Coordinates of C-alpha atoms and ligand atoms in Angstrom, one line a residue:
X157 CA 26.5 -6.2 0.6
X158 CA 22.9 -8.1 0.0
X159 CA 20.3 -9.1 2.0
X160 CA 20.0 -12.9 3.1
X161 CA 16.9 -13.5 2.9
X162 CA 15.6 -16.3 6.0
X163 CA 13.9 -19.8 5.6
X164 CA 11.1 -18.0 6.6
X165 CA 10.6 -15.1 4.7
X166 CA 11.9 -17.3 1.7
X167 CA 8.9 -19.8 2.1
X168 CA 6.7 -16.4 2.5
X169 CA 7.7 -15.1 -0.9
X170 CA 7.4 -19.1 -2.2
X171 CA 4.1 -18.8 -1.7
X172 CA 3.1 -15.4 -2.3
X173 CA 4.6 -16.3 -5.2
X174 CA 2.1 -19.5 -6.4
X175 CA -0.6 -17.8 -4.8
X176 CA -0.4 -15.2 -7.1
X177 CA -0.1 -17.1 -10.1
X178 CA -2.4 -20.1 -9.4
X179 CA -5.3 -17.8 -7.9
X180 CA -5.2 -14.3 -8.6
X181 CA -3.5 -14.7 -11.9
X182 CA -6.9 -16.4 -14.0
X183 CA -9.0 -13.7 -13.9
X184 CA -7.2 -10.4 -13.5
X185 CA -8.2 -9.4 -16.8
X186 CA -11.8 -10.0 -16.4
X187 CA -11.8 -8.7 -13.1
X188 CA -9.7 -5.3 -14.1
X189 CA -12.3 -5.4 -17.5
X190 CA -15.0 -5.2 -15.4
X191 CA -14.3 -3.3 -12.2
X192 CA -15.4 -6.4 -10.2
X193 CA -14.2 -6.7 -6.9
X194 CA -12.2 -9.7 -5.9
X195 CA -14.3 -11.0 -2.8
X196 CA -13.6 -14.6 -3.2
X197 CA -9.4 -13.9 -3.6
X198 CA -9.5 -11.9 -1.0
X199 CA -11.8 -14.2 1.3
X200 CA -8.5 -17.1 0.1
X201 CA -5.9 -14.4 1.2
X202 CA -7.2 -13.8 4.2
X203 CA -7.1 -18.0 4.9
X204 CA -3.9 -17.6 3.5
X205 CA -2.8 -15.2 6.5
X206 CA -1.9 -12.4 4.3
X207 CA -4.0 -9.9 5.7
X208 CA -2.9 -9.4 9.2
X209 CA 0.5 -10.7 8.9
X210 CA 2.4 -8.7 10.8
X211 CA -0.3 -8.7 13.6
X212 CA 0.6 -11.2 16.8
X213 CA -1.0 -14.4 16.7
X214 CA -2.3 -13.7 19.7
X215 CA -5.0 -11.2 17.7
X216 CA -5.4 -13.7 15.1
X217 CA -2.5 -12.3 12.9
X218 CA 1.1 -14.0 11.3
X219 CA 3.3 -12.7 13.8
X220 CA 5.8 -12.1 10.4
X221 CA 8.3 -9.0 10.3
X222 CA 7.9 -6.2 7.4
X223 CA 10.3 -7.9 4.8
X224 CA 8.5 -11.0 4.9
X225 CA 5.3 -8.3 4.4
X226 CA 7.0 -6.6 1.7
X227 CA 7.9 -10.6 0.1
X228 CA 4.2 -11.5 0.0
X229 CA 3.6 -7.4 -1.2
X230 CA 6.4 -7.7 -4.2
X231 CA 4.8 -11.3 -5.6
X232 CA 1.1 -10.6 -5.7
X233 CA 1.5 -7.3 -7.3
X234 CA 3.3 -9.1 -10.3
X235 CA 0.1 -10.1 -10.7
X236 CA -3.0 -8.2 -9.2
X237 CA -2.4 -5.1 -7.6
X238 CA -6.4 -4.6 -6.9
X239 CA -5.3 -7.5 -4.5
X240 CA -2.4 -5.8 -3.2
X241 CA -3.5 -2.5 -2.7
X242 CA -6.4 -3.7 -0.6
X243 CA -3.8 -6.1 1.5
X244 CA -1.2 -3.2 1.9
X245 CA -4.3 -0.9 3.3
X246 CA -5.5 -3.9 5.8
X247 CA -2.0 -4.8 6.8
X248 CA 0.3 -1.3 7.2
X249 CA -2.3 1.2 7.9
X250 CA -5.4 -0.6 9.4
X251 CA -4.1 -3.7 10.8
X252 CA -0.4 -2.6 12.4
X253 CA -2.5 1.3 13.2
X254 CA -4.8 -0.6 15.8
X255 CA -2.3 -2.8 17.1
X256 CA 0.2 -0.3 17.6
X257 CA -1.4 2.6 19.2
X258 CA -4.9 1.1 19.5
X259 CA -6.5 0.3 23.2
X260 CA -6.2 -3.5 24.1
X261 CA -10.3 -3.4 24.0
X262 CA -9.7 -2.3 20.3
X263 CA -7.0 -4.7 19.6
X264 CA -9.4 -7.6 20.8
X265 CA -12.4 -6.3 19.3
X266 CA -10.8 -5.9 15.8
X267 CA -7.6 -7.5 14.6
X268 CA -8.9 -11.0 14.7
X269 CA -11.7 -10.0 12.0
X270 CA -9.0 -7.9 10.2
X271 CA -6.4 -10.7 10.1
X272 CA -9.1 -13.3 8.9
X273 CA -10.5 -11.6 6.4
X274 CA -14.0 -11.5 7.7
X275 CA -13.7 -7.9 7.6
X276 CA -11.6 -5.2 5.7
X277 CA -10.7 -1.7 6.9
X278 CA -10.4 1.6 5.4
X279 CA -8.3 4.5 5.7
X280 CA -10.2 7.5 5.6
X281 CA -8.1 10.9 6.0
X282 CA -8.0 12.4 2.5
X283 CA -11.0 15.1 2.0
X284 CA -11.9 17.0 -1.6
X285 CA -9.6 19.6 0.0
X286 CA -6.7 18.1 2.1
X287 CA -5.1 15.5 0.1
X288 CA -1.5 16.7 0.3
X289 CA -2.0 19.2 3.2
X290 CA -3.0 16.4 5.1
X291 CA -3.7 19.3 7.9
X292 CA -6.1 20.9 5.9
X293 CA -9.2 18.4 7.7
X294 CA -12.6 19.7 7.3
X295 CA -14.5 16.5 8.8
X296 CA -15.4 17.6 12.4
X297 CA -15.5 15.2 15.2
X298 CA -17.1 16.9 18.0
X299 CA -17.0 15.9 22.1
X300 CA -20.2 14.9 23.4
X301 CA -19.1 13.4 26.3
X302 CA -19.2 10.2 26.2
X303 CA -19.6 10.1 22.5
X304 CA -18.3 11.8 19.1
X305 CA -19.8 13.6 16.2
X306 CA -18.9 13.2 13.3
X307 CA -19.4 15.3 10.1
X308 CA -17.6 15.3 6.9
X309 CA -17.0 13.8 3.3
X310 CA -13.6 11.7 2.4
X311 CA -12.7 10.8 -0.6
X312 CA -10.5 8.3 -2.9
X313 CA -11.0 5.7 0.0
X314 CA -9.7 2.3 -0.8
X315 CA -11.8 -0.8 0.3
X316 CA -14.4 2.6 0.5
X317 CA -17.5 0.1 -0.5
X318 CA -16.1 -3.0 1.0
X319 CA -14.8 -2.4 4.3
X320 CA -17.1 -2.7 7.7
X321 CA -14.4 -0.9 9.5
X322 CA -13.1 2.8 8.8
X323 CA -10.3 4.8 10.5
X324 CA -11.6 8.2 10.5
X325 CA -9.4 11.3 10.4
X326 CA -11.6 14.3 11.9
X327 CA -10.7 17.9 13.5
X328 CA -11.6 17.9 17.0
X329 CA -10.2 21.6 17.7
X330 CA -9.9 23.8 15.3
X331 CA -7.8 26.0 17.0
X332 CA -5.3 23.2 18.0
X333 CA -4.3 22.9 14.3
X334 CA -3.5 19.7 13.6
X335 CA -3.1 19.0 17.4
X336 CA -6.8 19.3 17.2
X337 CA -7.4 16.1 14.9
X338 CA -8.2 13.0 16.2
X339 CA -8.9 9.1 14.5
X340 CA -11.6 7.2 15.0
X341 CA -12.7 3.2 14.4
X342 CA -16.0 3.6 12.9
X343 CA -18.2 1.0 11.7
X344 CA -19.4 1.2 8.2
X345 CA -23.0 0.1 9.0
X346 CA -23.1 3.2 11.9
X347 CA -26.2 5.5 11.1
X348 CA -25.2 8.2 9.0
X349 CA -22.5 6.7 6.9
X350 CA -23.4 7.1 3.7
X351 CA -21.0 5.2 0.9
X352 CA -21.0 7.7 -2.4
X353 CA -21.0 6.2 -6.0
X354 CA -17.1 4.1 -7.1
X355 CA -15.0 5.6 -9.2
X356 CA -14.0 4.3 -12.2
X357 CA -10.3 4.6 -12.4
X358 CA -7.3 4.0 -14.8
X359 CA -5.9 1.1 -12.7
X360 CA -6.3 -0.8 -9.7
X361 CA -9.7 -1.1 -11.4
X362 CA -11.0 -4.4 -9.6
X363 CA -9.8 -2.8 -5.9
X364 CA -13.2 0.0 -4.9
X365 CA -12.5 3.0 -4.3
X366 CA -15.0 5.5 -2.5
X367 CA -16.5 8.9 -1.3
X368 CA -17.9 8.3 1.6
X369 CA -20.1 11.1 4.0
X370 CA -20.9 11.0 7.4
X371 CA -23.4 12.5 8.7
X372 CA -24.1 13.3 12.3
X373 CA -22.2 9.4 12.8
X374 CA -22.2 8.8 16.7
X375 CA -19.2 7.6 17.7
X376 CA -18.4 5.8 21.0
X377 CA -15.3 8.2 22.7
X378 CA -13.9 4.2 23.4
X379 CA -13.8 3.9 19.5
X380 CA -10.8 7.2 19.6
X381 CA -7.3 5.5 18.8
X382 CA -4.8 7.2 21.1
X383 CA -4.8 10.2 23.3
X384 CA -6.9 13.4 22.8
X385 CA -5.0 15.5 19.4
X386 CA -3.3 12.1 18.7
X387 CA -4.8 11.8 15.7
X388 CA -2.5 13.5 13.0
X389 CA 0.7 11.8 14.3
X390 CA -1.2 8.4 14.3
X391 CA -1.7 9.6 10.9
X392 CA 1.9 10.2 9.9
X393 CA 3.6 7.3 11.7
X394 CA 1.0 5.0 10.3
X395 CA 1.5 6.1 6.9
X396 CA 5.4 6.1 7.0
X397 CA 4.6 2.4 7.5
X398 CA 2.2 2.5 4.6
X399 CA 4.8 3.8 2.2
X400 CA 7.1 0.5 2.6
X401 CA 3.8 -1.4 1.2
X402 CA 3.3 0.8 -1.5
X403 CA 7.1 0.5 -2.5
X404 CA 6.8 -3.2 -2.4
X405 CA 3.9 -2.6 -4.8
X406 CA 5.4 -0.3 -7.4
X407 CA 8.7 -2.9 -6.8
X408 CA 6.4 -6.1 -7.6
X409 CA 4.8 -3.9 -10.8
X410 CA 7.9 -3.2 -11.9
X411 CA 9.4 -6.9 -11.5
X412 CA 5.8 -8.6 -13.0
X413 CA 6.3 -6.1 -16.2
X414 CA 10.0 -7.5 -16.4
X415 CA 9.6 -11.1 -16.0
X416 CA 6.6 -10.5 -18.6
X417 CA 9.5 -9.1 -21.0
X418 CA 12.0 -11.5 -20.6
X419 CA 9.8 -14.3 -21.6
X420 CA 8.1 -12.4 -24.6
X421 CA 11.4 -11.4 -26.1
X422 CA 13.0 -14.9 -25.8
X423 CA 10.0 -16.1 -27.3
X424 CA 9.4 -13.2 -30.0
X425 CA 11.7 -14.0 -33.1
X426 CA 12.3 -11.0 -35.6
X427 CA 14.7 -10.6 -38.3
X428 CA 15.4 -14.3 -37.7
X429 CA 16.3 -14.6 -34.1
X430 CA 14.8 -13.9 -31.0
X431 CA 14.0 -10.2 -30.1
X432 CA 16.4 -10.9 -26.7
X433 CA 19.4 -10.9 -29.0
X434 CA 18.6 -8.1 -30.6
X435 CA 20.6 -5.4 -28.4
X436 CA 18.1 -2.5 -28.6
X437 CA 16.0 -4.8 -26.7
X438 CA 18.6 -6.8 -24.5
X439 CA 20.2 -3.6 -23.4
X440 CA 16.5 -2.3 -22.0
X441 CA 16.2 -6.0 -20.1
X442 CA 19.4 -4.9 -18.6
X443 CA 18.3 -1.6 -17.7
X444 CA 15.3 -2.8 -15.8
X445 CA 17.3 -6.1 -13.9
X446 CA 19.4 -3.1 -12.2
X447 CA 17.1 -0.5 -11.4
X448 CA 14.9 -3.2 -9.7
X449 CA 17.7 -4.3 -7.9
X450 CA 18.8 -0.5 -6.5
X451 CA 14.8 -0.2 -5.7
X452 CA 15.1 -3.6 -4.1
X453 CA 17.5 -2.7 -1.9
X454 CA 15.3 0.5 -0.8
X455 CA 12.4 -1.4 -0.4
X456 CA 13.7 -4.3 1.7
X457 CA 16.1 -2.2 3.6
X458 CA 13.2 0.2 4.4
X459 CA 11.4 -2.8 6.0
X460 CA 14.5 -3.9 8.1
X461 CA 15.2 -0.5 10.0
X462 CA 11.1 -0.6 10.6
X463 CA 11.8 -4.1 12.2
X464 CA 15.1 -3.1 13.9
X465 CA 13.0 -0.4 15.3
X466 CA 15.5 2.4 13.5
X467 CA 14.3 5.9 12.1
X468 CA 12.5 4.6 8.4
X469 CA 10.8 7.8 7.8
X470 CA 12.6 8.9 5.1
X471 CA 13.7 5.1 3.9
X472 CA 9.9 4.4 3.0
X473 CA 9.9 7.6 1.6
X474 CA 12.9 7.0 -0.8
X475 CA 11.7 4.0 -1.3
X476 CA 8.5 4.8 -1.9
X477 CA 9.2 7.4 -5.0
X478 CA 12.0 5.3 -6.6
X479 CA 10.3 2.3 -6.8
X480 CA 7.3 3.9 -8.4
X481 CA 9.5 6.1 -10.8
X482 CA 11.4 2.6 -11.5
X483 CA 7.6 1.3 -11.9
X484 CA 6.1 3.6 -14.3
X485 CA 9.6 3.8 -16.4
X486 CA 9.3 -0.6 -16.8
X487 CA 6.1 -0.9 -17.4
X488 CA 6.2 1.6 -20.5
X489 CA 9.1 -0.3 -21.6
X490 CA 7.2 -3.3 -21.0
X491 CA 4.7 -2.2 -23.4
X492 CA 7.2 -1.6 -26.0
X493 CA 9.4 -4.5 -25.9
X494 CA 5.9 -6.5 -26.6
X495 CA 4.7 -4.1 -29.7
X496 CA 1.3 -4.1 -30.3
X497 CA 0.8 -7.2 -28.1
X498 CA 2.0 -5.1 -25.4
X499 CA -1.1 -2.6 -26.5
X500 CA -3.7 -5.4 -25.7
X501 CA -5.3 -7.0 -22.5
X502 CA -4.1 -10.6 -23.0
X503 CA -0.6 -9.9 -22.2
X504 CA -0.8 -8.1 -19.4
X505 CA 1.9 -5.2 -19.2
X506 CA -0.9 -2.9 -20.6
X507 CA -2.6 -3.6 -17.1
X508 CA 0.6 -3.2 -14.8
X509 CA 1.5 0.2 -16.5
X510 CA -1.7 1.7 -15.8
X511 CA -1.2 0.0 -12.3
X512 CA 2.0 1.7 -11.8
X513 CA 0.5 5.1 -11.7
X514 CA -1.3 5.4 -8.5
X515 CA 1.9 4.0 -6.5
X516 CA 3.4 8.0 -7.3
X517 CA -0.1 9.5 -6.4
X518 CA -1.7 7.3 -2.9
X519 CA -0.1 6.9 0.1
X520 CA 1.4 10.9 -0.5
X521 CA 2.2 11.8 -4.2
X522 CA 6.5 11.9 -5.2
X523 CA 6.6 15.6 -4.7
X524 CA 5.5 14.8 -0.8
X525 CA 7.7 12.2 -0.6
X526 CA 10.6 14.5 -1.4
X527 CA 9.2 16.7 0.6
X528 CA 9.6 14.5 3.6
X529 CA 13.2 12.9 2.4
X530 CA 14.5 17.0 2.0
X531 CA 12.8 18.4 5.5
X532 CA 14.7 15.2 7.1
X533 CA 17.9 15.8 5.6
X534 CA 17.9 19.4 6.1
X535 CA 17.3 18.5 9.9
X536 CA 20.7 17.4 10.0
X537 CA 19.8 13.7 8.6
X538 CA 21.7 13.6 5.8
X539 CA 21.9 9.7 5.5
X540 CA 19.2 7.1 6.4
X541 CA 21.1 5.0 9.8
X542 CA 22.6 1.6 8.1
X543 CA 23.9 -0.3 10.9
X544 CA 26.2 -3.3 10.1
X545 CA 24.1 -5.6 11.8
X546 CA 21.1 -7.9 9.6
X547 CA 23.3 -7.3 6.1
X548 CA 25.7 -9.7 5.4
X549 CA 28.6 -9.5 3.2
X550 CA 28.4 -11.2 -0.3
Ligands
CAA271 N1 5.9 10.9 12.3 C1 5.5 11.5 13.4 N2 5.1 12.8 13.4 C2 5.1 13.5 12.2 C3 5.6 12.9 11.0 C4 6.0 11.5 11.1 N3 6.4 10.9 10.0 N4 5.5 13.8 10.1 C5 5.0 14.9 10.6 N5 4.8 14.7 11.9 C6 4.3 15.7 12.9 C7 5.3 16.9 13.0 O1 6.3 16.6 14.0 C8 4.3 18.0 13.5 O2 4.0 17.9 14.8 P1 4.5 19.0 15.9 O3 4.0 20.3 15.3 O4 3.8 18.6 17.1 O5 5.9 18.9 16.0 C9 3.0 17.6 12.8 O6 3.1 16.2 12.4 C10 2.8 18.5 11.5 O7 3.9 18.3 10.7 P2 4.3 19.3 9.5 O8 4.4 20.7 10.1 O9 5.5 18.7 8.8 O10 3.0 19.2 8.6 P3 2.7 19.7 7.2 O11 1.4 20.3 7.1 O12 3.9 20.5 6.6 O13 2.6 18.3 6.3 C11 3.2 16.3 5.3 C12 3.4 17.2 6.4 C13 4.3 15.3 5.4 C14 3.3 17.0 3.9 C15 1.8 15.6 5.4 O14 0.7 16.5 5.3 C16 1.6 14.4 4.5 O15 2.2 13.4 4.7 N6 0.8 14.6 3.4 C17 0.5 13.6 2.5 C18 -0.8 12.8 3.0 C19 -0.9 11.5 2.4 O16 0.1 10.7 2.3 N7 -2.1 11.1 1.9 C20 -2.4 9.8 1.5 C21 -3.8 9.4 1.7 S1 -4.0 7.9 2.4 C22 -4.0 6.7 1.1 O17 -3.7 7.1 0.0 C23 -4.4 5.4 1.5 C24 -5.1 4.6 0.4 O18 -6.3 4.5 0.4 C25 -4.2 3.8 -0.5

């Protein structure tokens, strides 16, 4: 069975595709060298429609359906996944969190400045002490009426520097447990929001990543996504949906570090022929063609129960910590299939497998996504639901 891929999402990927290479792809090493943060690439992907693109148009977004997400998601993080880590945060947990559980006030007020680019949002619900244990939130967010207040740090916040909009994770009730947290749509230029220093990371380098405080931040009881204690499911359901983006980026990572290798070794000419017919390299070209095609099917099929509106909690999941273990494995391979050119900037691959790393830490490490794939299956769900319908035969 394969996936058939529409004339739609095809024309997506098409130009995902020479995006990435025409305008991300000259100066990704300058902007990874330097930690410089791609405003003007991101201001084009935003005209581009990439940033809201699975928002309705009526809120300014693309009106497209995960896979053709995931398309654009695969294509640009062959290339720059600063890029793509800051359009997976806008898109799956900013972007589809409002529209999906947000108020239609918030809805109007926000997506069409998400979508355009005009502004990027944040995710904010991992503290020096809850990363994994989620649960675990310190930041309070306490009922004044008509108003919240908030108090708190967060940290490793992508977009943390850049974005004017943050989606705050804060403990209401303590006592409720985690039916006690809330999420809120704060504004980054609110009094009291303090942006902390950017940390200077292994990869994603050119993508900002924050500490941010708040302190004593009003916040308007209008600006709470959901009902009161909705916060911690918001959180979990939003980042199920995350999790297919991140795949999609480890997938891309992976599939950028291949093409890379194919080239090289059909170019590379040792022991008079080229390194490709050399079977200690051929055989690792082949290795990497099938494991990102198992990932593949993950990844896309993980976006098609999400848009048959099916279970895809422990798809993304699966998805999520094969494609990165697929991600990490290729790039190092990468490396070595290019020798010490592999061990320099100018080829890339050096870039993509420090890249690959973060897609097993953010959006929940492997070990929580096998925590969620083994709590799921020992609920009874042994198998992830694979209707006939939307595969074809082939
Ligand atoms: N959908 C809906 N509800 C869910 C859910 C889901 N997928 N998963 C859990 N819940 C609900 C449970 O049903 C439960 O609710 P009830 O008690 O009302 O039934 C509640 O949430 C608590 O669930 P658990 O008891 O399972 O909670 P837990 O403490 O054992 O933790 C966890 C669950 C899955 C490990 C969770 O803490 C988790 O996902 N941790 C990882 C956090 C994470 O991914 N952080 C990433 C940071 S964001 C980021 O990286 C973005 C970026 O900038 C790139």
């Amino acid at each position: 069975m394969i996936f058939q891929l529409n004339e739609e999402q095809q024309a997506v990927k098409d130009a995902a595709r020479e995006f990435a290479q025409k305008e991300l792809k000259p100066g990704v090493i300058e902007r990874d060298s330097n930690m410089t943060f791609p405003t003007e690439q991101i201001r084009k992907m935003g005209e581009m429609g990439f940033l809201g693109m699975m928002v309705d148009p009526k809120y300014g977004g693309g009106g497209m359906d995960s896979l053709s997400y995931v398309l654009a998601m695969e294509e640009i993080s062959k290339v720059d996944n600063s890029c793509s880590v800051i359009m997976s945060v806008n898109n799956s947990l900013v972007c589809w969190g409002i529209e999906t559980y947000g108020s239609e006030e918030q809805k109007q007020k926000y997506l069409p400045k998400l979508t355009s680019g005009e502004w990027i949002g944040s995710f904010c619900l991992s503290e020096p002490e809850a990363g994994s244990d989620a649960t675990s939130q310190r930041t309070t967010a306490i009922d004044h009426g008509d108003h919240y207040i908030l108090n708190g740090t967060k940290n490793w916040i992508t977009n943390g520097g850049s974005s004017s909009l943050h989606l705050v994770v804060a403990q209401s009730d303590v006592e409720a447990g985690h039916r006690g947290i809330n999420v809120f749509l704060v504004e980054s230029d609110s009094e009291g929001v303090v942006i902390g220093a950017k940390e200077d990371k292994l990869g994603i380098r050119s993508s900002d990543t924050h500490t941010i405080m708040y302190n004593d931040v009003k916040v308007p009881k209008e600006n709470r996504i959901g009902e009161d204690g909705f916060g911690f499911k918001f959180a979990m359901k939003v980042l199920s949906g995350g999790r297919i983006g991140i795949a999609a980026q480890a997938l891309g990572i992976a599939g950028g570090a291949y093409e890379l290798s194919v080239a090289y070794s059909k170019e590379r000419e040792a022991f008079g022929k080229p390194i490709s017919k050399h079977q200690a390299i051929a055989f690792k070209l082949a290795d990497m063609a099938t494991e990102i095609e198992a990932a593949k099917m993950l990844v896309y099929r993980s976006a098609w129960l999400k848009d048959e509106g099916l279970d895809y909690t422990s798809a993304a999941a699966m998805a999520k910590v094969y494609a990165s273990e697929v991600a990490m494995r290729q790039t190092v391979e990468a490396v070595q299939v290019h020798g010490g050119y592999g061990f320099v900037k100018e080829y890339h691959v050096e870039r993509l497998m420090r890249d690959a790393k973060i897609t097993q830490i953010y959006e929940g490490t492997s070990e929580i996504q096998r925590m969620v794939i083994s709590r799921n299956l020992l609920k009874g769900q042994l198998y992830v639901p694979t209707p006939a319908s939307g595969l074809v035969e082939g």
